[in-house]
Coordinates of C-alpha atoms and ligand atoms in Angstrom, one line a residue:
Chain A
M1 CA 37.1 9.7 -25.9
A2 CA 35.1 11.8 -27.7
E3 CA 34.0 15.3 -26.6
R4 CA 30.8 15.1 -24.3
M5 CA 27.5 16.0 -26.7
G6 CA 24.8 17.0 -25.3
F7 CA 21.2 18.2 -26.4
F8 CA 20.0 22.1 -25.8
T9 CA 15.6 21.6 -25.7
D10 CA 15.1 25.5 -25.8
T11 CA 11.0 25.2 -25.1
S12 CA 10.4 28.7 -25.7
V13 CA 10.2 27.8 -29.8
C14 CA 9.2 24.9 -29.4
I15 CA 5.4 24.7 -31.7
G16 CA 4.9 21.6 -31.1
C17 CA 5.1 19.0 -34.0
K18 CA 6.4 16.5 -33.0
A19 CA 8.3 16.2 -36.0
C20 CA 10.9 14.7 -33.1
E21 CA 8.8 12.3 -32.6
V22 CA 8.4 11.1 -35.2
A23 CA 11.3 10.9 -36.8
C24 CA 12.9 9.1 -33.5
K25 CA 10.3 6.3 -33.8
E26 CA 11.2 5.8 -38.0
W27 CA 14.9 5.9 -36.9
N28 CA 15.2 3.5 -34.1
D29 CA 12.0 1.7 -34.8
V30 CA 10.0 2.2 -31.0
P31 CA 7.3 0.6 -31.7
D32 CA 3.0 1.4 -31.5
D33 CA 2.7 3.7 -27.7
G34 CA -1.3 2.3 -27.2
F35 CA -2.9 5.3 -28.6
L36 CA -5.1 7.2 -25.9
F37 CA -6.9 10.0 -26.1
R38 CA -5.8 11.6 -23.0
A39 CA -7.9 15.1 -23.1
T40 CA -4.7 16.3 -21.6
S41 CA -4.3 19.7 -24.2
Y42 CA -2.7 18.0 -27.7
D43 CA -0.4 15.2 -25.8
N44 CA -1.8 12.1 -26.9
T45 CA 1.6 9.9 -25.9
G46 CA 1.7 11.7 -21.7
G47 CA 5.2 10.9 -20.8
L48 CA 8.6 9.3 -22.2
G49 CA 8.7 5.4 -22.0
A50 CA 9.6 2.2 -23.0
D51 CA 7.8 3.5 -26.2
T52 CA 8.0 7.6 -26.3
W53 CA 11.7 8.0 -26.5
R54 CA 11.0 11.7 -27.0
H55 CA 7.7 13.0 -26.2
V56 CA 6.0 17.1 -26.2
A57 CA 4.4 18.6 -23.7
F58 CA 1.6 20.6 -23.6
V59 CA 0.5 23.6 -21.1
E60 CA -3.0 24.9 -21.7
Q61 CA -3.0 27.8 -18.7
F62 CA -5.5 30.7 -18.5
T63 CA -4.4 32.0 -14.8
R64 CA -5.4 35.6 -14.0
Q65 CA -1.7 37.3 -15.3
G66 CA -3.1 36.0 -18.7
D67 CA -2.7 32.7 -21.3
S68 CA 0.0 30.8 -22.2
W69 CA 0.5 27.4 -24.0
L70 CA 4.1 26.3 -23.0
M71 CA 5.2 22.9 -25.4
A72 CA 8.6 21.2 -24.8
S73 CA 10.3 18.2 -26.1
D74 CA 10.9 16.4 -23.5
V75 CA 13.9 13.9 -23.2
C76 CA 16.2 11.5 -21.6
K77 CA 18.7 13.9 -19.7
H78 CA 22.1 11.4 -20.0
C79 CA 22.7 12.1 -15.9
T80 CA 25.7 12.9 -15.5
H81 CA 25.7 10.8 -12.0
A82 CA 23.1 8.9 -13.9
A83 CA 21.3 5.9 -10.9
C84 CA 20.0 3.9 -13.6
L85 CA 23.6 3.1 -15.5
D86 CA 24.0 3.3 -11.4
V87 CA 21.8 0.4 -10.5
C88 CA 21.8 -2.1 -13.2
P89 CA 23.5 -5.0 -12.4
T90 CA 24.5 -6.7 -14.9
G91 CA 26.3 -4.6 -17.7
A92 CA 23.5 -3.6 -19.5
L93 CA 23.3 -0.1 -19.0
F94 CA 26.6 1.9 -20.0
R95 CA 28.1 5.2 -20.6
T96 CA 29.4 5.6 -24.2
E97 CA 32.6 7.8 -25.5
F98 CA 30.4 10.6 -26.0
D99 CA 29.4 10.6 -22.6
T100 CA 26.4 9.2 -23.2
V101 CA 24.3 6.4 -21.3
V102 CA 22.5 3.9 -23.0
V103 CA 20.4 -0.2 -23.1
Q104 CA 22.6 -2.9 -24.6
P105 CA 19.3 -5.3 -25.4
D106 CA 21.2 -7.9 -26.0
V107 CA 22.8 -7.9 -22.6
C108 CA 19.8 -6.0 -20.5
N109 CA 17.4 -9.5 -18.7
G110 CA 14.7 -7.4 -18.1
C111 CA 15.5 -7.4 -14.2
G112 CA 13.2 -3.5 -13.7
Y113 CA 15.5 -1.9 -11.3
C114 CA 16.4 0.8 -13.7
V115 CA 12.1 2.0 -13.7
P116 CA 12.1 3.1 -10.4
A117 CA 16.1 4.5 -9.7
C118 CA 15.6 7.0 -12.0
P119 CA 14.7 10.3 -10.9
Y120 CA 13.1 11.5 -13.8
G121 CA 11.0 8.5 -14.8
V122 CA 12.7 7.8 -18.2
I123 CA 13.2 4.9 -18.8
D124 CA 10.8 1.7 -18.7
R125 CA 10.2 -2.2 -19.4
R126 CA 8.8 -2.9 -22.9
R127 CA 5.4 -5.5 -21.8
D128 CA 6.2 -8.3 -24.7
D129 CA 9.5 -7.6 -25.1
G130 CA 10.9 -8.2 -21.1
R131 CA 14.1 -5.7 -22.0
A132 CA 14.0 -2.4 -20.4
W133 CA 13.8 0.8 -23.4
K134 CA 14.9 5.0 -23.7
C135 CA 16.7 7.0 -25.4
T136 CA 20.3 6.7 -26.9
M137 CA 20.5 10.0 -28.6
C138 CA 21.5 8.2 -31.5
Y139 CA 24.1 5.8 -31.3
D140 CA 24.4 5.0 -34.3
R141 CA 24.1 7.8 -35.9
L142 CA 26.6 9.3 -33.4
R143 CA 29.0 6.7 -34.2
G144 CA 28.1 7.4 -37.9
G145 CA 29.3 11.5 -37.2
L146 CA 25.0 12.2 -37.8
E147 CA 22.8 14.1 -36.5
P148 CA 20.3 12.3 -33.7
A149 CA 16.8 12.3 -35.3
C150 CA 15.9 14.6 -33.3
A151 CA 17.4 17.2 -33.3
K152 CA 18.0 16.9 -37.7
A153 CA 14.2 16.7 -37.5
C154 CA 13.1 19.6 -35.5
P155 CA 12.1 22.4 -38.0
T156 CA 12.4 25.5 -35.4
D157 CA 15.8 24.1 -33.6
S158 CA 14.1 23.9 -31.0
I159 CA 16.5 20.6 -29.9
Q160 CA 20.0 21.4 -31.0
F161 CA 22.6 18.5 -30.5
G162 CA 26.2 19.3 -30.5
P163 CA 29.3 19.6 -27.5
L164 CA 27.9 20.1 -24.2
E165 CA 29.9 23.0 -23.6
E166 CA 29.1 24.7 -26.4
L167 CA 25.5 24.2 -26.2
R168 CA 25.7 25.0 -22.1
A169 CA 27.3 29.0 -23.8
R170 CA 24.6 29.3 -26.2
A171 CA 22.0 28.4 -24.0
G172 CA 23.9 30.9 -21.7
E173 CA 23.3 34.2 -23.5
R174 CA 19.6 32.8 -24.8
L175 CA 18.8 33.4 -21.4
D176 CA 20.3 36.5 -21.5
T177 CA 18.5 37.5 -24.2
L178 CA 15.1 36.4 -23.4
H179 CA 15.3 38.6 -20.1
G180 CA 16.7 41.6 -22.5
A181 CA 13.6 40.9 -24.2
G182 CA 11.4 40.7 -21.0
V183 CA 11.1 37.2 -20.3
A184 CA 11.9 36.8 -16.6
E185 CA 9.7 34.1 -15.9
A186 CA 12.9 32.2 -19.0
R187 CA 15.2 30.2 -16.8
L188 CA 17.1 27.5 -17.7
Y189 CA 16.7 23.8 -16.2
G190 CA 19.7 20.7 -15.5
E191 CA 22.3 22.6 -16.9
S192 CA 24.2 23.2 -14.3
P193 CA 27.4 20.7 -13.1
A194 CA 26.6 21.1 -9.7
D195 CA 23.0 20.2 -9.2
G196 CA 21.9 16.2 -8.1
V197 CA 22.9 14.7 -10.7
G198 CA 25.8 16.8 -12.1
G199 CA 24.2 18.1 -14.2
D200 CA 22.4 17.3 -17.3
G201 CA 23.7 15.7 -20.8
A202 CA 20.2 16.8 -22.4
F203 CA 19.3 20.4 -20.6
F204 CA 16.2 22.3 -21.3
L205 CA 15.6 25.9 -21.7
L206 CA 11.7 26.6 -19.7
L207 CA 9.0 29.2 -19.7
D208 CA 7.1 27.5 -15.6
E209 CA 8.6 25.4 -13.4
P210 CA 9.9 22.6 -13.9
E211 CA 7.2 20.7 -12.0
V212 CA 4.8 22.1 -15.0
Y213 CA 6.1 20.2 -17.4
G214 CA 6.5 17.1 -15.5
L215 CA 10.0 17.6 -14.6
P216 CA 11.4 16.9 -10.9
P217 CA 12.1 20.9 -9.4
D218 CA 15.7 18.7 -8.0
P219 CA 16.1 15.5 -9.2
V220 CA 18.9 13.4 -7.4
V221 CA 20.6 10.1 -8.0
T222 CA 19.8 8.0 -5.7
T223 CA 23.2 6.4 -5.4
R224 CA 24.4 9.0 -3.8
D225 CA 22.6 8.4 -1.0
L226 CA 24.1 4.6 -1.2
P227 CA 26.9 4.8 1.3
R228 CA 24.9 6.4 3.8
M229 CA 22.7 3.2 3.3
W230 CA 24.9 -0.1 2.7
A231 CA 26.6 1.7 7.0
F232 CA 22.3 1.3 8.1
A233 CA 22.3 -1.7 5.8
G234 CA 25.5 -2.7 8.5
T235 CA 24.4 -2.4 11.3
A236 CA 21.5 -4.5 10.9
A237 CA 23.5 -6.6 9.4
L238 CA 25.5 -7.1 13.0
S239 CA 22.1 -6.0 15.7
M240 CA 21.0 -8.8 14.5
A241 CA 24.0 -11.2 15.0
A242 CA 23.8 -9.4 18.6
A243 CA 20.6 -10.5 18.7
V244 CA 20.5 -14.1 17.7
A245 CA 24.1 -14.4 20.2
L246 CA 21.4 -12.6 22.9
S247 CA 18.3 -15.8 21.6
F248 CA 20.6 -18.4 22.7
A249 CA 22.2 -16.6 25.5
R250 CA 19.5 -18.8 27.4
R251 CA 20.0 -22.7 28.8
A252 CA 16.3 -23.2 27.4
Chain B
M1 CA -12.1 36.2 -19.6
A2 CA -14.8 35.0 -17.7
R3 CA -12.6 31.5 -18.1
E4 CA -10.6 32.3 -15.6
E5 CA -13.8 32.0 -13.0
A6 CA -13.1 28.2 -13.2
V7 CA -10.3 28.5 -12.8
V8 CA -9.6 26.1 -9.2
P9 CA -7.8 26.8 -6.4
K10 CA -4.3 26.5 -6.7
A11 CA -3.3 23.5 -5.4
E12 CA -0.2 23.9 -2.7
F13 CA 2.1 21.7 -5.6
R14 CA 2.0 22.4 -9.2
S15 CA 2.2 19.2 -12.1
Y16 CA 1.4 17.7 -15.4
Y17 CA -1.9 16.8 -15.4
G18 CA -1.0 15.1 -11.9
R19 CA 0.6 12.3 -13.8
P20 CA 3.6 10.8 -11.8
V21 CA 7.5 12.3 -11.9
I22 CA 8.7 8.8 -12.0
K23 CA 8.0 5.3 -12.9
A24 CA 6.8 3.1 -9.7
P25 CA 8.9 -0.1 -9.6
I26 CA 6.8 -2.8 -11.6
W27 CA 7.9 -5.4 -9.4
H28 CA 4.5 -7.6 -9.4
E29 CA 2.7 -9.6 -6.0
P30 CA 3.5 -11.5 -5.6
H31 CA 7.1 -12.5 -6.1
M32 CA 8.7 -9.0 -5.7
P33 CA 7.4 -9.0 -1.3
L34 CA 7.4 -13.7 -0.6
Y35 CA 11.0 -12.7 -2.1
L36 CA 11.4 -10.5 0.3
F37 CA 9.7 -11.9 3.0
L38 CA 11.8 -15.7 1.8
G39 CA 14.9 -14.5 2.3
G40 CA 14.3 -12.2 5.9
V41 CA 13.4 -16.3 6.7
S42 CA 15.7 -17.6 5.0
G43 CA 19.5 -15.1 6.1
A44 CA 18.4 -15.4 9.5
S45 CA 17.2 -18.9 10.1
S46 CA 20.8 -19.4 9.1
M47 CA 21.9 -17.3 11.1
L48 CA 19.5 -19.6 14.4
G49 CA 20.9 -22.3 12.3
A50 CA 24.8 -21.8 13.3
G51 CA 23.9 -19.5 16.3
A52 CA 22.0 -23.9 17.3
R53 CA 24.6 -25.8 15.6
L54 CA 27.6 -23.5 18.0
S55 CA 25.2 -24.4 21.2
G56 CA 24.9 -27.6 21.0
R57 CA 20.8 -28.1 20.1
H58 CA 20.5 -30.6 17.0
R59 CA 17.0 -30.8 16.6
L60 CA 17.2 -27.0 16.0
A61 CA 19.6 -26.7 14.1
L62 CA 18.6 -29.0 11.6
S63 CA 14.9 -27.2 11.2
A64 CA 17.1 -24.0 11.1
E65 CA 19.2 -24.6 8.4
V66 CA 16.3 -27.1 5.9
T67 CA 14.0 -23.5 6.2
A68 CA 17.5 -21.5 5.5
A69 CA 17.9 -23.5 2.3
L70 CA 14.8 -24.1 0.9
S71 CA 13.4 -20.6 1.4
A72 CA 16.4 -19.5 -0.5
A73 CA 15.9 -22.2 -2.9
A74 CA 12.1 -20.3 -3.6
G75 CA 13.3 -17.3 -3.3
A76 CA 15.7 -17.9 -6.1
G77 CA 13.4 -19.0 -7.6
L78 CA 11.1 -15.9 -7.5
L79 CA 13.4 -13.6 -8.5
V80 CA 13.9 -15.3 -11.4
A81 CA 10.4 -16.1 -12.2
E82 CA 10.5 -11.6 -11.7
L83 CA 12.9 -11.0 -14.0
G84 CA 11.4 -9.7 -18.0
R85 CA 13.9 -11.8 -19.9
P86 CA 13.9 -15.4 -17.2
E87 CA 16.5 -16.9 -19.0
R88 CA 19.1 -14.7 -19.3
F89 CA 19.6 -14.8 -15.0
L90 CA 22.5 -15.8 -15.5
N91 CA 23.8 -12.1 -16.9
M92 CA 23.1 -11.1 -13.0
L93 CA 26.6 -12.2 -12.4
R94 CA 27.9 -11.1 -14.8
V95 CA 29.6 -7.8 -13.6
F96 CA 30.1 -7.1 -9.4
K97 CA 28.6 -3.6 -9.0
L98 CA 28.4 -1.9 -5.9
T99 CA 26.9 0.7 -6.8
S100 CA 24.2 -1.5 -7.5
P101 CA 22.2 -3.3 -4.9
M102 CA 21.1 -6.0 -7.2
S103 CA 24.3 -7.0 -7.9
V104 CA 25.9 -6.9 -4.9
G105 CA 22.3 -9.6 -3.7
S106 CA 22.9 -11.7 -6.2
W107 CA 26.2 -12.1 -5.2
I108 CA 24.8 -12.7 -1.4
L109 CA 22.7 -14.4 -2.6
A110 CA 24.3 -17.1 -4.9
A111 CA 27.1 -18.3 -2.5
H112 CA 23.9 -18.3 0.8
S113 CA 21.7 -20.4 -1.6
G114 CA 25.6 -22.1 -2.6
M115 CA 25.6 -22.2 1.9
T116 CA 22.6 -23.4 2.7
G117 CA 21.8 -26.1 0.3
L118 CA 25.3 -27.3 1.3
A119 CA 25.2 -27.6 5.0
A120 CA 21.1 -28.7 4.8
G121 CA 22.2 -31.2 1.8
S122 CA 24.7 -32.8 4.4
A123 CA 22.3 -32.2 8.3
V124 CA 20.0 -34.0 6.4
T125 CA 21.9 -36.7 4.9
G126 CA 24.9 -37.1 7.3
L127 CA 27.9 -36.6 4.2
L128 CA 30.3 -34.6 3.5
P129 CA 29.8 -32.9 7.9
R130 CA 33.2 -30.9 7.2
L131 CA 31.7 -29.9 3.9
G132 CA 28.3 -28.9 6.1
T133 CA 30.1 -27.6 8.7
A134 CA 32.1 -24.8 6.7
A135 CA 28.0 -24.1 5.1
F136 CA 26.9 -23.8 8.1
A137 CA 29.3 -21.2 9.2
G138 CA 29.8 -19.9 5.7
G139 CA 25.9 -19.5 5.8
G140 CA 25.6 -17.8 9.5
V141 CA 27.6 -14.7 8.5
T142 CA 25.7 -15.1 4.8
G143 CA 22.6 -14.6 6.7
P144 CA 22.0 -11.7 7.9
L145 CA 23.8 -9.7 4.6
M146 CA 20.9 -12.2 3.0
A147 CA 18.2 -10.1 5.1
T148 CA 19.3 -6.8 5.2
Y149 CA 21.0 -6.0 1.2
T150 CA 16.8 -5.4 0.7
A151 CA 16.3 -3.0 1.9
V152 CA 18.9 -0.9 0.4
L153 CA 18.0 -2.7 -2.5
V154 CA 14.1 -1.2 -2.2
A155 CA 15.6 2.3 -0.7
D156 CA 18.3 2.8 -3.6
T157 CA 15.8 4.1 -6.2
A158 CA 14.1 7.0 -6.7
V159 CA 10.0 5.9 -4.9
P160 CA 10.3 8.5 -1.6
A161 CA 8.9 6.4 0.3
W162 CA 11.9 4.4 0.6
H163 CA 14.4 6.4 -0.6
E164 CA 13.5 8.6 2.4
G165 CA 12.9 6.0 4.4
H166 CA 16.1 4.5 3.9
R167 CA 17.4 4.4 7.6
E168 CA 14.2 2.3 9.3
L169 CA 14.3 0.1 6.6
P170 CA 17.3 -2.4 7.5
F171 CA 16.2 -2.6 10.8
L172 CA 12.4 -2.5 9.9
F173 CA 13.7 -5.6 7.1
A174 CA 16.0 -7.2 9.9
G175 CA 12.8 -7.7 12.2
S176 CA 10.5 -9.0 10.2
A177 CA 13.2 -11.9 9.1
L178 CA 13.8 -12.8 13.0
A179 CA 10.0 -12.2 13.6
S180 CA 9.2 -14.9 10.1
A181 CA 12.9 -16.7 10.5
G182 CA 11.9 -17.2 14.4
A183 CA 8.1 -18.3 13.6
A184 CA 9.2 -20.9 10.9
V185 CA 12.1 -22.6 13.1
M186 CA 9.5 -22.5 15.7
L187 CA 7.2 -24.4 14.1
A188 CA 9.1 -27.4 12.2
T189 CA 10.8 -27.1 16.4
P190 CA 9.1 -29.6 19.1
P191 CA 8.4 -26.7 21.3
G192 CA 11.3 -28.0 24.6
E193 CA 13.5 -27.2 22.1
A194 CA 12.6 -24.0 20.5
G195 CA 13.7 -21.5 22.6
P196 CA 16.5 -20.0 21.1
A197 CA 13.8 -19.6 18.4
R198 CA 11.5 -18.1 20.3
R199 CA 13.1 -15.5 21.9
A200 CA 14.3 -14.3 18.5
A201 CA 11.1 -14.7 17.1
L202 CA 10.7 -11.4 20.0
I203 CA 13.5 -9.5 19.6
G204 CA 11.8 -9.8 16.0
A205 CA 9.5 -8.2 16.6
T206 CA 10.0 -5.4 18.6
L207 CA 12.3 -4.7 16.7
E208 CA 10.3 -4.3 13.2
T209 CA 7.3 -2.0 15.6
A210 CA 10.2 -0.4 16.9
A211 CA 11.6 0.4 13.3
G212 CA 8.4 0.6 11.4
H213 CA 6.7 3.0 13.8
L214 CA 10.3 5.2 13.8
M215 CA 10.0 5.6 10.5
E216 CA 6.7 7.4 9.8
H217 CA 7.3 9.8 12.4
R218 CA 10.3 10.6 10.9
L219 CA 9.3 10.5 7.1
G220 CA 6.8 13.2 7.8
M221 CA 4.8 13.9 5.0
L222 CA 6.0 10.8 2.8
A223 CA 4.5 8.8 6.1
E224 CA 1.4 9.2 3.8
P225 CA 2.4 6.0 1.6
Y226 CA 2.3 3.7 4.6
R227 CA -1.2 5.1 6.1
E228 CA -3.4 4.9 3.8
G229 CA -4.7 3.1 1.3
P230 CA -4.3 -1.0 0.1
A231 CA -0.8 -0.2 1.8
G232 CA -1.9 1.6 4.8
R233 CA -4.1 -1.5 5.8
T234 CA -1.8 -3.9 5.4
M235 CA 0.6 -2.1 7.7
R236 CA -2.0 -2.0 10.2
A237 CA -2.3 -5.8 9.4
A238 CA 1.1 -6.2 9.6
R239 CA 1.1 -4.4 13.2
L240 CA -1.0 -6.7 14.1
L241 CA 0.2 -9.7 13.4
T242 CA 3.2 -9.0 14.4
V243 CA 2.3 -7.5 17.9
T244 CA -0.4 -10.1 18.7
G245 CA 2.1 -12.9 18.0
G246 CA 5.5 -11.5 19.6
A247 CA 2.8 -11.9 22.6
L248 CA 2.0 -14.5 21.8
A249 CA 5.7 -16.0 21.6
A250 CA 6.6 -14.5 25.2
L251 CA 3.6 -16.1 26.3
A252 CA 5.5 -18.9 25.3
E253 CA 8.6 -18.3 26.3
A254 CA 7.0 -18.5 29.7
A255 CA 5.4 -20.6 29.9
A256 CA 8.3 -22.5 29.0
V257 CA 9.5 -25.3 31.4
P258 CA 12.9 -25.1 32.5
S259 CA 13.6 -28.6 30.5
P260 CA 17.6 -29.2 30.8
R261 CA 19.2 -29.1 28.0
P262 CA 19.9 -33.4 26.8
R263 CA 24.0 -32.7 27.9
R264 CA 26.3 -35.4 25.9
P265 CA 29.8 -35.9 25.2
A266 CA 31.8 -33.4 24.2
R267 CA 33.3 -35.5 21.4
A268 CA 30.1 -36.4 19.9
R269 CA 29.5 -35.9 16.8
F270 CA 26.4 -34.5 15.1
S271 CA 23.6 -37.3 13.0
P272 CA 20.3 -36.3 12.7
L273 CA 20.3 -39.9 11.4
R274 CA 20.7 -40.1 16.3
P275 CA 18.0 -37.7 16.7
A276 CA 18.9 -36.0 21.0
P277 CA 16.8 -38.0 23.1
R278 CA 13.7 -35.1 24.6
A279 CA 12.8 -35.0 27.5
A280 CA 9.3 -36.2 26.9
R281 CA 7.2 -36.9 23.5
P282 CA 5.7 -33.4 22.7
P283 CA 1.9 -33.7 21.7
S284 CA 0.5 -35.7 19.0
V285 CA 0.4 -33.0 16.2
P286 CA -0.3 -34.5 13.1
A287 CA -3.7 -35.3 14.7
V288 CA -4.5 -32.8 13.3
L289 CA -4.0 -33.7 10.2
R290 CA -6.0 -37.0 9.8
G291 CA -9.2 -35.5 8.6
M292 CA -10.6 -32.1 8.7
P293 CA -13.6 -33.4 10.5
A294 CA -11.6 -35.5 12.8
V295 CA -9.9 -32.5 13.5
L296 CA -12.6 -30.4 14.6
R297 CA -14.6 -33.0 16.6
E298 CA -11.1 -33.9 18.4
L299 CA -10.0 -30.4 18.1
P300 CA -10.8 -29.5 22.3
A301 CA -9.0 -33.3 23.1
V302 CA -6.4 -32.1 21.4
L303 CA -5.8 -28.4 23.3
R304 CA -6.7 -30.3 26.4
G305 CA -3.3 -33.0 25.1
M306 CA -1.3 -30.4 24.6
P307 CA 0.6 -28.2 26.3
A308 CA 0.6 -24.9 26.2
Q309 CA 3.2 -23.7 26.0
A310 CA 3.2 -25.1 21.9
V311 CA 0.0 -24.1 21.5
L312 CA 1.2 -20.1 22.2
G313 CA 3.7 -21.1 19.9
G314 CA 2.1 -22.2 17.5
V315 CA 0.2 -19.5 17.4
S316 CA 2.4 -17.0 17.6
A317 CA 4.2 -17.9 15.1
L318 CA 1.7 -17.8 12.6
A319 CA 0.9 -14.7 13.2
L320 CA 3.8 -13.7 13.4
A321 CA 4.7 -15.5 10.2
A322 CA 1.5 -12.7 8.3
G323 CA 3.0 -10.2 10.1
A324 CA 5.9 -10.5 8.0
V325 CA 4.9 -11.3 5.1
C326 CA 1.7 -8.0 5.2
T327 CA 5.3 -6.3 6.0
R328 CA 6.5 -6.9 2.2
F329 CA 3.2 -6.7 0.7
A330 CA 2.7 -3.1 2.3
V331 CA 6.1 -2.3 1.9
L332 CA 5.9 -2.5 -1.8
R333 CA 2.3 -1.0 -2.3
A334 CA 3.9 1.6 -0.2
G335 CA 6.2 2.6 -2.2
R336 CA 4.1 1.8 -5.6
A337 CA 1.3 4.6 -4.2
S338 CA 4.6 7.6 -3.4
A339 CA 5.7 7.3 -6.0
E340 CA 2.2 6.9 -8.7
D341 CA 1.3 10.4 -6.9
P342 CA 3.3 13.6 -8.1
K343 CA 2.1 15.4 -4.4
Y344 CA 5.6 12.8 -2.6
T345 CA 7.9 13.3 -5.4
V346 CA 7.2 17.7 -6.0
V347 CA 6.6 18.8 -3.0
P348 CA 9.7 18.4 -1.1
Q349 CA 11.4 18.7 -3.8
R350 CA 10.1 22.0 -4.0
E351 CA 10.7 22.7 0.0
R352 CA 14.7 21.7 -0.7
V353 CA 14.8 24.2 -3.8
S354 CA 12.7 27.0 -1.7
A355 CA 14.8 26.0 1.6
R356 CA 18.1 26.9 -1.1
E357 CA 16.9 29.9 -2.6
S358 CA 14.5 32.0 -0.1
P359 CA 12.1 33.8 -1.5
D360 CA 10.9 32.0 -4.2
P361 CA 10.9 34.3 -7.2
T362 CA 8.4 33.0 -9.9
P363 CA 4.7 33.4 -8.7
G364 CA 4.4 31.1 -12.2
P365 CA 3.6 32.9 -16.0
V366 CA 3.9 36.8 -16.0
P367 CA 1.5 38.3 -18.3
R368 CA 3.1 38.8 -21.5
Ligands
SF4_401 S1 17.0 10.3 -17.0 FE1 16.7 8.4 -16.4 S2 16.6 6.9 -18.2 FE2 18.6 8.6 -18.4 S3 20.0 9.0 -18.0 FE3 19.0 9.7 -16.3 S4 18.8 8.0 -14.4 FE4 19.0 6.8 -16.8

């Protein structure tokens, strides 16, 4: 297996140009996601989905402490413990040699299980096509030795691509720099292998709480509790057997 | 800064324009809840069938096994129709993954529908009795798995009202399965021989009601999706129907005339073509089918002619089955509601975070 590759999205330098959204659509031939005016600042895509694999969030906040305009490019997290991959019943979702998570469109039968399983609400089923789609971290480009289209197009290097270990070290330095410059609200999100999904392959530097960007504050891979769930179901199954035995205990 | 006057009082949680954090399940109505219902009916019916055959109740066994086979087949059809690419349904059997309740469930469904189909086929035609017996036994084993795996299926998601309900959902589904299978078999069996189905339905209704209450009690804030809006209304309808059906089943059981089961020589082979002799012929229920106006005219007479047990049993069965259907719809709707409101994702997770790192160090945007 090659080195684990990842994204570090440093939202403190994002300018909201959406070059990543466009580059992703172009390279991956992602269909149009509807022309909707949402009146949510400059955001008209709304969130990640089957037809939006990079999504730039815009948060305009006017508060007593001051105004802020946050921009952040969201993407599939390529989780270490990926719920979508765990629950996929066909094996269409698989882990690549770059330790990324990719759907094989020729295998997916559109069961839709990955959709509510993802703790970040990333993957979705395409209506007319019936299959699940999401970011592949440009698997084809990676195999050809190129960086993903979004990282390539990002003019400010807000999206950085590289070996995950290297990115984590770089993110730590960047955080120290920002804290040193008095940006106390800067924080890393998804960088820790100790979190509920074992760390994200695509992690972020944020300037506010994750939920402000539409990210879950403490995501957990649902399959962490699966052994316990099977145990409860097993007990319920045994109780059924007992109930049926009891029903037949009387002669009538 | 005149703008700050317009600031809305801070909600107890923050979100991105109130948009959901996770994606709601895309499974459709009625496919998905009906599949859950039919899977339960089929699973518990095959258990009733096995019990009936073991205790020599051949008429009951026949009803149970035919019910199990038909509902498994119908459920499988709904499942295929729910796929985005139905023609690829066999990809479900491409791998076996313990981490995927849907993969495990596909194998259970494949085994279960095969077993129940064989058993029912053999019971109806009288062909291949040995294979039929083996399939009967097999269906008795796959039955409880069939009825409970679906609880793990929904719980193993990021949907808050499902995931956090993972302790009680299997019992809710098990109870619902017993109640609805008992109901279906009651409807397909003369009341005098439906005793075990009635008792299973009664136990099931009790379990279903108790598990539902327990779940709502334990879920705290996450019980809201089960109580409010369309999901809440469906859940209340389910409760009412299930409790009513259960009470009627209990009355029917109490009204049961202790008609001794026909004694048969131990060696006798079961043949559906030679139905077990009955103590007394049940009332003319087919009269009901002779046309609506006639039914309306004759209804009082028909009812008077029917033993209380049959009427009670019939109404009870219909209420229980409807209750079980409502339960499954309510669970799907509650799950969806809990996914669509970011509150249910953000607040519990925020509480976890604050519990880990109190006191909260970040009070929002800081002046620059
Ligand atoms: S973010 Fe969601 S879709 Fe991406 S790997 Fe994790 S679970 Fe799968």
